[in-house]
Short mmCIF file of C-alpha atoms in Angstrom, two decimals:
data_model
loop_
_atom_site.label_atom_id
_atom_site.label_comp_id
_atom_site.label_asym_id
_atom_site.label_seq_id
_atom_site.Cartn_x
_atom_site.Cartn_y
_atom_site.Cartn_z
CA UNK A 1 41.15 112.79 87.78
CA UNK A 2 39.12 110.23 87.58
CA UNK A 3 36.44 111.48 84.54
CA UNK A 4 39.70 112.77 82.85
CA UNK A 5 40.77 108.85 82.94
CA UNK A 6 37.40 107.92 81.73
CA UNK A 7 37.20 110.49 78.88
CA UNK A 8 40.64 109.59 77.70
CA UNK A 9 39.42 105.65 77.51
CA UNK A 10 36.80 106.97 75.18
CA UNK A 11 39.01 108.53 72.90
CA UNK A 12 41.13 105.09 72.75
CA UNK A 13 37.65 102.84 71.99
CA UNK A 14 36.53 105.17 69.86
CA UNK A 15 40.53 105.75 67.71
CA UNK A 16 40.45 101.53 68.35
CA UNK A 17 37.02 101.50 66.63
CA UNK A 18 37.93 104.05 63.34
CA UNK A 19 41.57 101.78 63.23
CA UNK A 20 39.08 98.60 62.49
CA UNK A 21 36.59 100.35 60.36
CA UNK A 22 39.31 101.66 58.42
CA UNK A 23 40.84 97.92 58.15
CA UNK A 24 37.56 97.06 57.08
CA UNK A 25 36.97 99.22 54.69
CA UNK A 26 40.32 98.83 53.15
CA UNK A 27 39.36 94.70 53.09
CA UNK A 28 35.96 95.25 51.51
CA UNK A 29 38.25 97.61 48.69
CA UNK A 30 40.64 95.13 47.99
CA UNK A 31 38.39 92.05 47.78
CA UNK A 32 35.87 94.38 45.46
CA UNK A 33 39.18 94.90 43.03
CA UNK A 34 39.69 91.26 43.48
CA UNK A 35 36.50 90.57 41.76
CA UNK A 36 36.74 93.46 39.07
CA UNK A 37 39.28 92.08 38.18
CA UNK A 38 38.13 88.24 37.49
CA UNK A 39 34.95 90.18 36.09
CA UNK A 40 34.16 91.14 32.62
CA UNK A 41 32.41 94.45 33.11
CA UNK A 42 30.79 96.23 36.44
CA UNK A 43 28.21 93.54 37.54
CA UNK A 44 23.81 94.66 36.61
CA UNK A 45 23.52 95.06 40.35
CA UNK A 46 26.80 97.06 40.79
CA UNK A 47 29.26 96.11 43.59
CA UNK A 48 28.26 98.48 46.91
CA UNK A 49 24.44 96.57 46.65
CA UNK A 50 25.76 92.85 45.83
CA UNK A 51 28.09 93.41 49.12
CA UNK A 52 25.39 94.79 51.17
CA UNK A 53 23.54 92.03 50.07
CA UNK A 54 26.22 89.31 50.05
CA UNK A 55 24.27 86.81 52.06
CA UNK A 56 21.45 86.78 49.81
CA UNK A 57 21.18 84.09 47.60
CA UNK A 58 20.54 86.21 44.79
CA UNK A 59 23.45 88.30 45.47
CA UNK A 60 25.79 84.89 45.27
CA UNK A 61 24.02 83.42 42.13
CA UNK A 62 24.61 87.09 40.33
CA UNK A 63 28.84 86.66 41.78
CA UNK A 64 28.93 82.90 40.43
CA UNK A 65 27.79 83.58 36.65
CA UNK A 66 30.24 87.04 36.66
CA UNK A 67 32.70 84.68 37.85
CA UNK A 68 31.90 81.82 35.48
CA UNK A 69 31.31 84.55 32.67
CA UNK A 70 35.22 85.87 33.04
CA UNK A 71 36.26 82.20 33.55
CA UNK A 72 35.05 81.21 30.53
CA UNK A 73 35.98 84.13 28.37
CA UNK A 74 39.38 83.86 29.77
CA UNK A 75 39.56 80.92 28.95
CA UNK A 76 38.64 81.20 25.21
CA UNK A 77 40.87 84.16 24.75
CA UNK A 78 44.04 82.66 25.80
CA UNK A 79 43.30 79.51 22.92
CA UNK A 80 42.62 82.04 20.24
CA UNK A 81 45.22 84.92 21.30
CA UNK A 82 44.76 86.80 17.79
CA UNK A 83 41.19 87.75 18.78
CA UNK A 84 39.10 89.82 21.36
CA UNK A 85 35.47 90.02 23.28
CA UNK A 86 33.56 92.54 22.66
CA UNK A 87 32.23 93.81 25.78
CA UNK A 88 28.63 94.85 25.63
CA UNK A 89 26.81 95.87 28.49
CA UNK A 90 23.00 97.02 28.63
CA UNK A 91 20.55 98.21 30.67
CA UNK A 92 16.36 96.87 30.22
CA UNK A 93 14.10 99.88 31.26
CA UNK A 94 11.88 97.27 32.85
CA UNK A 95 13.96 96.72 35.23
CA UNK A 96 17.66 95.14 35.31
CA UNK A 97 20.40 94.57 32.28
CA UNK A 98 23.07 92.44 31.11
CA UNK A 99 26.84 91.59 29.75
CA UNK A 100 27.56 89.80 26.23
CA UNK A 101 30.45 89.07 25.43
CA UNK A 102 31.10 88.34 22.08
CA UNK A 103 34.45 87.09 20.26
CA UNK A 104 34.01 87.00 16.31
CA UNK A 105 36.05 85.73 13.32
CA UNK A 106 39.02 84.81 15.38
CA UNK A 107 41.61 82.20 14.80
CA UNK A 108 39.86 79.47 16.81
CA UNK A 109 36.60 80.48 17.60
CA UNK A 110 33.99 82.05 14.64
CA UNK A 111 31.56 82.81 16.79
CA UNK A 112 32.08 82.75 21.14
CA UNK A 113 29.49 84.82 22.99
CA UNK A 114 29.30 84.46 26.57
CA UNK A 115 26.27 86.07 28.15
CA UNK A 116 25.36 87.45 32.02
CA UNK A 117 22.04 88.76 32.18
CA UNK A 118 20.49 90.33 35.34
CA UNK A 119 16.59 90.97 34.59
CA UNK A 120 13.16 91.43 36.81
CA UNK A 121 9.65 93.44 36.37
CA UNK A 122 6.81 91.57 36.01
CA UNK A 123 6.02 88.94 34.04
CA UNK A 124 4.47 88.84 30.41
CA UNK A 125 0.74 86.91 30.02
CA UNK A 126 2.50 84.42 27.41
CA UNK A 127 5.32 83.72 29.86
CA UNK A 128 3.66 83.25 32.51
CA UNK A 129 1.66 80.94 30.23
CA UNK A 130 4.42 78.94 28.91
CA UNK A 131 5.59 78.17 32.54
CA UNK A 132 1.75 76.80 33.47
CA UNK A 133 2.01 74.91 30.63
CA UNK A 134 4.90 73.14 32.80
CA UNK A 135 3.00 72.76 35.89
CA UNK A 136 3.40 75.97 37.42
CA UNK A 137 0.39 77.40 39.49
CA UNK A 138 1.39 80.96 39.58
CA UNK A 139 -1.27 83.06 41.11
CA UNK A 140 -0.96 86.37 39.82
CA UNK A 141 -2.11 89.60 41.78
CA UNK A 142 -4.70 91.92 39.66
CA UNK A 143 -2.71 89.60 36.30
CA UNK A 144 0.55 90.95 37.71
CA UNK A 145 3.63 88.43 38.56
CA UNK A 146 6.45 90.11 40.32
CA UNK A 147 9.72 88.11 38.58
CA UNK A 148 13.46 88.22 39.09
CA UNK A 149 15.76 86.45 36.76
CA UNK A 150 19.52 85.98 36.28
CA UNK A 151 21.84 83.61 34.34
CA UNK A 152 24.69 82.68 32.17
CA UNK A 153 24.56 81.32 29.02
CA UNK A 154 27.14 80.70 26.44
CA UNK A 155 27.36 79.08 22.85
CA UNK A 156 30.90 78.48 20.85
CA UNK A 157 31.00 77.77 17.58
CA UNK A 158 34.68 76.52 16.70
CA UNK A 159 35.92 77.29 13.48
CA UNK A 160 37.79 73.94 12.92
CA UNK A 161 35.03 70.77 11.98
CA UNK A 162 37.10 68.59 14.26
CA UNK A 163 36.37 70.87 17.65
CA UNK A 164 32.95 70.62 19.12
CA UNK A 165 30.22 73.26 19.10
CA UNK A 166 29.88 73.93 23.17
CA UNK A 167 26.55 75.77 25.10
CA UNK A 168 25.97 75.56 28.59
CA UNK A 169 23.43 77.68 30.91
CA UNK A 170 22.69 78.22 34.41
CA UNK A 171 19.85 80.36 35.63
CA UNK A 172 17.82 81.32 38.55
CA UNK A 173 14.51 82.26 38.75
CA UNK A 174 11.83 83.83 41.23
CA UNK A 175 8.77 84.55 40.93
CA UNK A 176 6.66 86.88 43.69
CA UNK A 177 2.76 85.46 43.78
CA UNK A 178 -0.32 87.02 45.00
CA UNK A 179 0.13 86.38 48.41
CA UNK A 180 3.53 87.20 48.60
CA UNK A 181 5.14 84.28 48.65
CA UNK A 182 7.99 83.36 46.58
CA UNK A 183 8.28 80.19 44.51
CA UNK A 184 12.14 79.62 43.13
CA UNK A 185 13.87 77.48 41.05
CA UNK A 186 17.44 77.40 39.07
CA UNK A 187 17.68 75.47 35.98
CA UNK A 188 20.80 74.77 33.62
CA UNK A 189 22.83 72.44 31.84
CA UNK A 190 26.09 71.88 29.62
CA UNK A 191 26.10 69.96 25.81
CA UNK A 192 28.29 69.08 22.87
CA UNK A 193 27.76 69.03 20.02
CA UNK A 194 30.50 67.60 17.54
CA UNK A 195 30.12 67.62 13.40
CA UNK A 196 32.28 64.10 14.08
CA UNK A 197 32.18 61.65 16.94
CA UNK A 198 35.31 61.46 18.85
CA UNK A 199 35.11 58.99 21.29
CA UNK A 200 37.73 60.29 23.66
CA UNK A 201 36.41 63.70 23.76
CA UNK A 202 32.82 62.20 24.16
CA UNK A 203 33.68 60.37 27.28
CA UNK A 204 36.12 63.34 28.73
CA UNK A 205 33.29 65.66 28.38
CA UNK A 206 30.60 63.21 29.64
CA UNK A 207 32.94 62.05 32.84
CA UNK A 208 33.84 65.44 33.94
CA UNK A 209 30.48 66.43 33.90
CA UNK A 210 29.13 63.11 35.69
CA UNK A 211 32.16 63.59 38.74
CA UNK A 212 30.51 67.70 39.06
CA UNK A 213 26.99 65.77 39.78
CA UNK A 214 28.47 62.60 42.20
CA UNK A 215 30.03 65.05 44.22
CA UNK A 216 26.16 66.34 45.12
CA UNK A 217 24.21 62.83 44.42
CA UNK A 218 24.89 59.90 42.64
CA UNK A 219 21.23 59.93 41.22
CA UNK A 220 21.60 63.24 39.34
CA UNK A 221 23.55 62.67 36.32
CA UNK A 222 21.47 59.78 35.14
CA UNK A 223 18.60 61.54 35.93
CA UNK A 224 20.24 64.52 33.60
CA UNK A 225 21.68 62.86 31.05
CA UNK A 226 18.96 61.53 29.89
CA UNK A 227 16.71 65.06 30.47
CA UNK A 228 19.26 66.26 28.25
CA UNK A 229 19.26 63.33 25.30
CA UNK A 230 15.29 63.99 25.75
CA UNK A 231 15.57 67.88 25.94
CA UNK A 232 17.43 68.17 22.25
CA UNK A 233 15.42 66.50 20.00
CA UNK A 234 14.85 67.96 16.85
CA UNK A 235 11.57 66.08 16.37
CA UNK A 236 11.14 67.30 12.62
CA UNK A 237 14.25 65.19 12.04
CA UNK A 238 14.70 62.43 14.32
CA UNK A 239 17.71 63.32 16.07
CA UNK A 240 19.62 64.82 18.93
CA UNK A 241 21.16 68.49 18.64
CA UNK A 242 24.50 66.83 19.63
CA UNK A 243 25.55 64.17 22.12
CA UNK A 244 24.07 65.73 24.71
CA UNK A 245 25.59 66.26 28.34
CA UNK A 246 22.83 67.32 31.04
CA UNK A 247 19.75 69.66 31.71
CA UNK A 248 18.00 70.55 34.18
CA UNK A 249 15.08 72.63 34.78
CA UNK A 250 12.44 73.81 37.64
CA UNK A 251 14.75 72.52 40.77
CA UNK A 252 13.72 73.36 43.62
CA UNK A 253 14.72 70.70 46.06
CA UNK A 254 16.11 69.77 48.41
CA UNK A 255 17.13 73.36 49.79
CA UNK A 256 18.31 76.35 48.39
CA UNK A 257 21.25 75.93 49.45
CA UNK A 258 22.08 72.84 48.40
CA UNK A 259 20.98 73.48 44.77
CA UNK A 260 22.93 75.99 44.69
CA UNK A 261 25.70 74.22 45.88
CA UNK A 262 25.23 71.60 42.73
CA UNK A 263 24.85 74.57 39.69
CA UNK A 264 28.11 75.87 41.21
CA UNK A 265 29.68 72.89 40.38
CA UNK A 266 28.64 72.36 36.93
CA UNK A 267 29.42 75.88 36.39
CA UNK A 268 32.68 75.51 37.55
CA UNK A 269 32.97 72.18 35.54
CA UNK A 270 32.33 74.24 32.05
CA UNK A 271 36.09 75.14 31.68
CA UNK A 272 37.72 71.58 32.44
CA UNK A 273 35.14 69.75 30.29
CA UNK A 274 35.67 71.59 27.46
CA UNK A 275 39.08 73.32 26.64
CA UNK A 276 41.24 70.80 26.67
CA UNK A 277 39.02 69.24 23.42
CA UNK A 278 39.39 72.58 22.26
CA UNK A 279 43.55 72.39 22.39
CA UNK A 280 43.28 68.76 21.39
CA UNK A 281 41.90 69.56 17.87
CA UNK A 282 42.14 73.28 16.99
CA UNK A 283 44.87 72.46 15.09
CA UNK A 284 43.90 69.90 12.94
CA UNK A 285 43.62 69.86 9.06
CA UNK A 286 40.31 69.47 7.47
CA UNK A 287 38.85 69.49 4.18
CA UNK A 288 36.24 71.61 2.11
CA UNK A 289 33.99 68.74 2.64
CA UNK A 290 34.21 68.31 6.51
CA UNK A 291 33.95 71.72 5.93
CA UNK A 292 30.80 71.78 4.43
CA UNK A 293 29.33 68.90 6.57
CA UNK A 294 30.17 71.08 9.75
CA UNK A 295 27.82 73.59 7.59
CA UNK A 296 25.07 71.35 7.08
CA UNK A 297 25.29 70.58 11.16
CA UNK A 298 24.97 74.08 12.11
CA UNK A 299 22.01 74.08 9.97
CA UNK A 300 20.59 71.52 12.12
CA UNK A 301 21.75 73.61 15.53
CA UNK A 302 20.01 76.49 14.24
CA UNK A 303 16.45 74.47 13.63
CA UNK A 304 16.50 73.25 17.14
CA UNK A 305 17.21 76.73 18.87
CA UNK A 306 14.64 78.93 16.71
CA UNK A 307 12.03 76.35 16.49
CA UNK A 308 12.34 74.63 19.83
CA UNK A 309 14.55 76.19 22.56
CA UNK A 310 12.40 77.16 25.86
CA UNK A 311 15.20 79.64 26.57
CA UNK A 312 14.81 81.80 23.04
CA UNK A 313 11.38 81.50 23.24
CA UNK A 314 11.07 82.70 26.92
CA UNK A 315 13.48 85.56 26.05
CA UNK A 316 11.68 86.27 22.82
CA UNK A 317 8.13 86.66 24.71
CA UNK A 318 9.71 88.90 27.31
CA UNK A 319 8.97 92.54 26.91
CA UNK A 320 12.01 94.64 26.66
CA UNK A 321 14.30 91.72 26.27
CA UNK A 322 17.52 92.28 24.22
CA UNK A 323 16.72 90.27 20.74
CA UNK A 324 20.90 90.50 19.87
CA UNK A 325 21.82 88.89 23.18
CA UNK A 326 18.92 86.13 22.41
CA UNK A 327 20.15 85.01 18.95
CA UNK A 328 23.96 85.16 20.10
CA UNK A 329 23.43 81.63 20.00
CA UNK A 330 23.10 81.21 16.32
CA UNK A 331 26.32 80.45 14.30
CA UNK A 332 27.73 82.73 12.25
CA UNK A 333 27.85 80.81 8.90
CA UNK A 334 25.50 77.46 8.16
CA UNK A 335 24.32 76.12 5.42
CA UNK A 336 20.86 73.99 4.42
CA UNK A 337 20.71 71.72 1.34
CA UNK A 338 18.29 69.61 -0.08
CA UNK A 339 17.62 66.49 0.31
CA UNK A 340 21.75 65.70 1.74
CA UNK A 341 22.24 62.57 2.35
CA UNK A 342 25.96 61.39 3.32
CA UNK A 343 27.00 58.38 2.23
CA UNK A 344 26.64 54.67 4.22
CA UNK A 345 29.75 53.59 6.38
CA UNK A 346 31.02 57.28 6.34
CA UNK A 347 32.06 59.74 9.15
CA UNK A 348 29.38 61.32 8.81
CA UNK A 349 26.91 58.38 8.87
CA UNK A 350 28.53 57.86 11.93
CA UNK A 351 27.81 61.03 14.01
CA UNK A 352 24.09 60.81 12.97
CA UNK A 353 23.96 57.24 13.85
CA UNK A 354 24.57 58.35 17.69
CA UNK A 355 22.46 61.24 17.02
CA UNK A 356 19.50 59.41 16.61
CA UNK A 357 20.66 56.65 19.35
CA UNK A 358 22.39 58.18 21.93
CA UNK A 359 25.21 56.57 24.22
CA UNK A 360 25.86 56.05 27.61
CA UNK A 361 29.47 57.20 27.31
CA UNK A 362 30.73 56.70 31.09
CA UNK A 363 30.26 52.85 32.05
#
């Protein structure tokens, strides 16, 4: 009888364990489904793998960039209901892949792209050289440097010249050196490129980014605002690409978790810093002359991206990288006129003054 009781007790415990496992399985499936609905496509690493490594920072970063892509695409699509995003998933034979979401020829957006990429493999010699030039001491084993890089990047070119172009990018990088030690860092930023200056928009944009930075450290916004003004500088023109925002790279302190939380705050600030500006101006009337000035400013945007931008250069130097996704940042249309100079005291001259002499927008 006692043995029978023990057998019954064991059977009950097994039943309870089976019920608990089934409930856990159900909860995981539900969570997976909720995540899928927030994403534009299944993640590059696969849901099962991400769930298995959910506590690892690489997995959490991949989930963050997937969610950011989904949030931004949904916010843009809501403003341009006649248009829709083409969702293009791609694989890289050297390792990893990505998801490119592009909306083209809408009523509000001429071209809006939001890309996610998760790639791994061996760093090319040119890419390693570029990193060493920034002070990275990378010790290769037999000339090989295994790396893993992931990020979300976006450029939004609206049709209306009174709606600014916006760019953001948040990324994570990991390199394994010859002795097995891993170097890691985060980089990114969000910046605004208006065709015409609107002070209210500039203040709103910078204040929203400052609030995101201030949650972590009051020194971050002024430091990264200056870095942004210095980075997006078109040397051969003597002007900035736009009115800035924040930009940082090689960020590896105070700790992995703290930097990740900072990057998360910045990514979450993208929609609130930009979407209200689009809503405010997407139905403004504009003249053919204003459209022409937008096309000329876009030409400057292209010049910076092709001549100076480190992300574009790194992409073009990485074996197996996808050129369509790298050059997604370029506008659908742009213009270069010989010796074009706007009249003094014009609205066009006003924006040039700010591009040549960056302003403090929040104090």
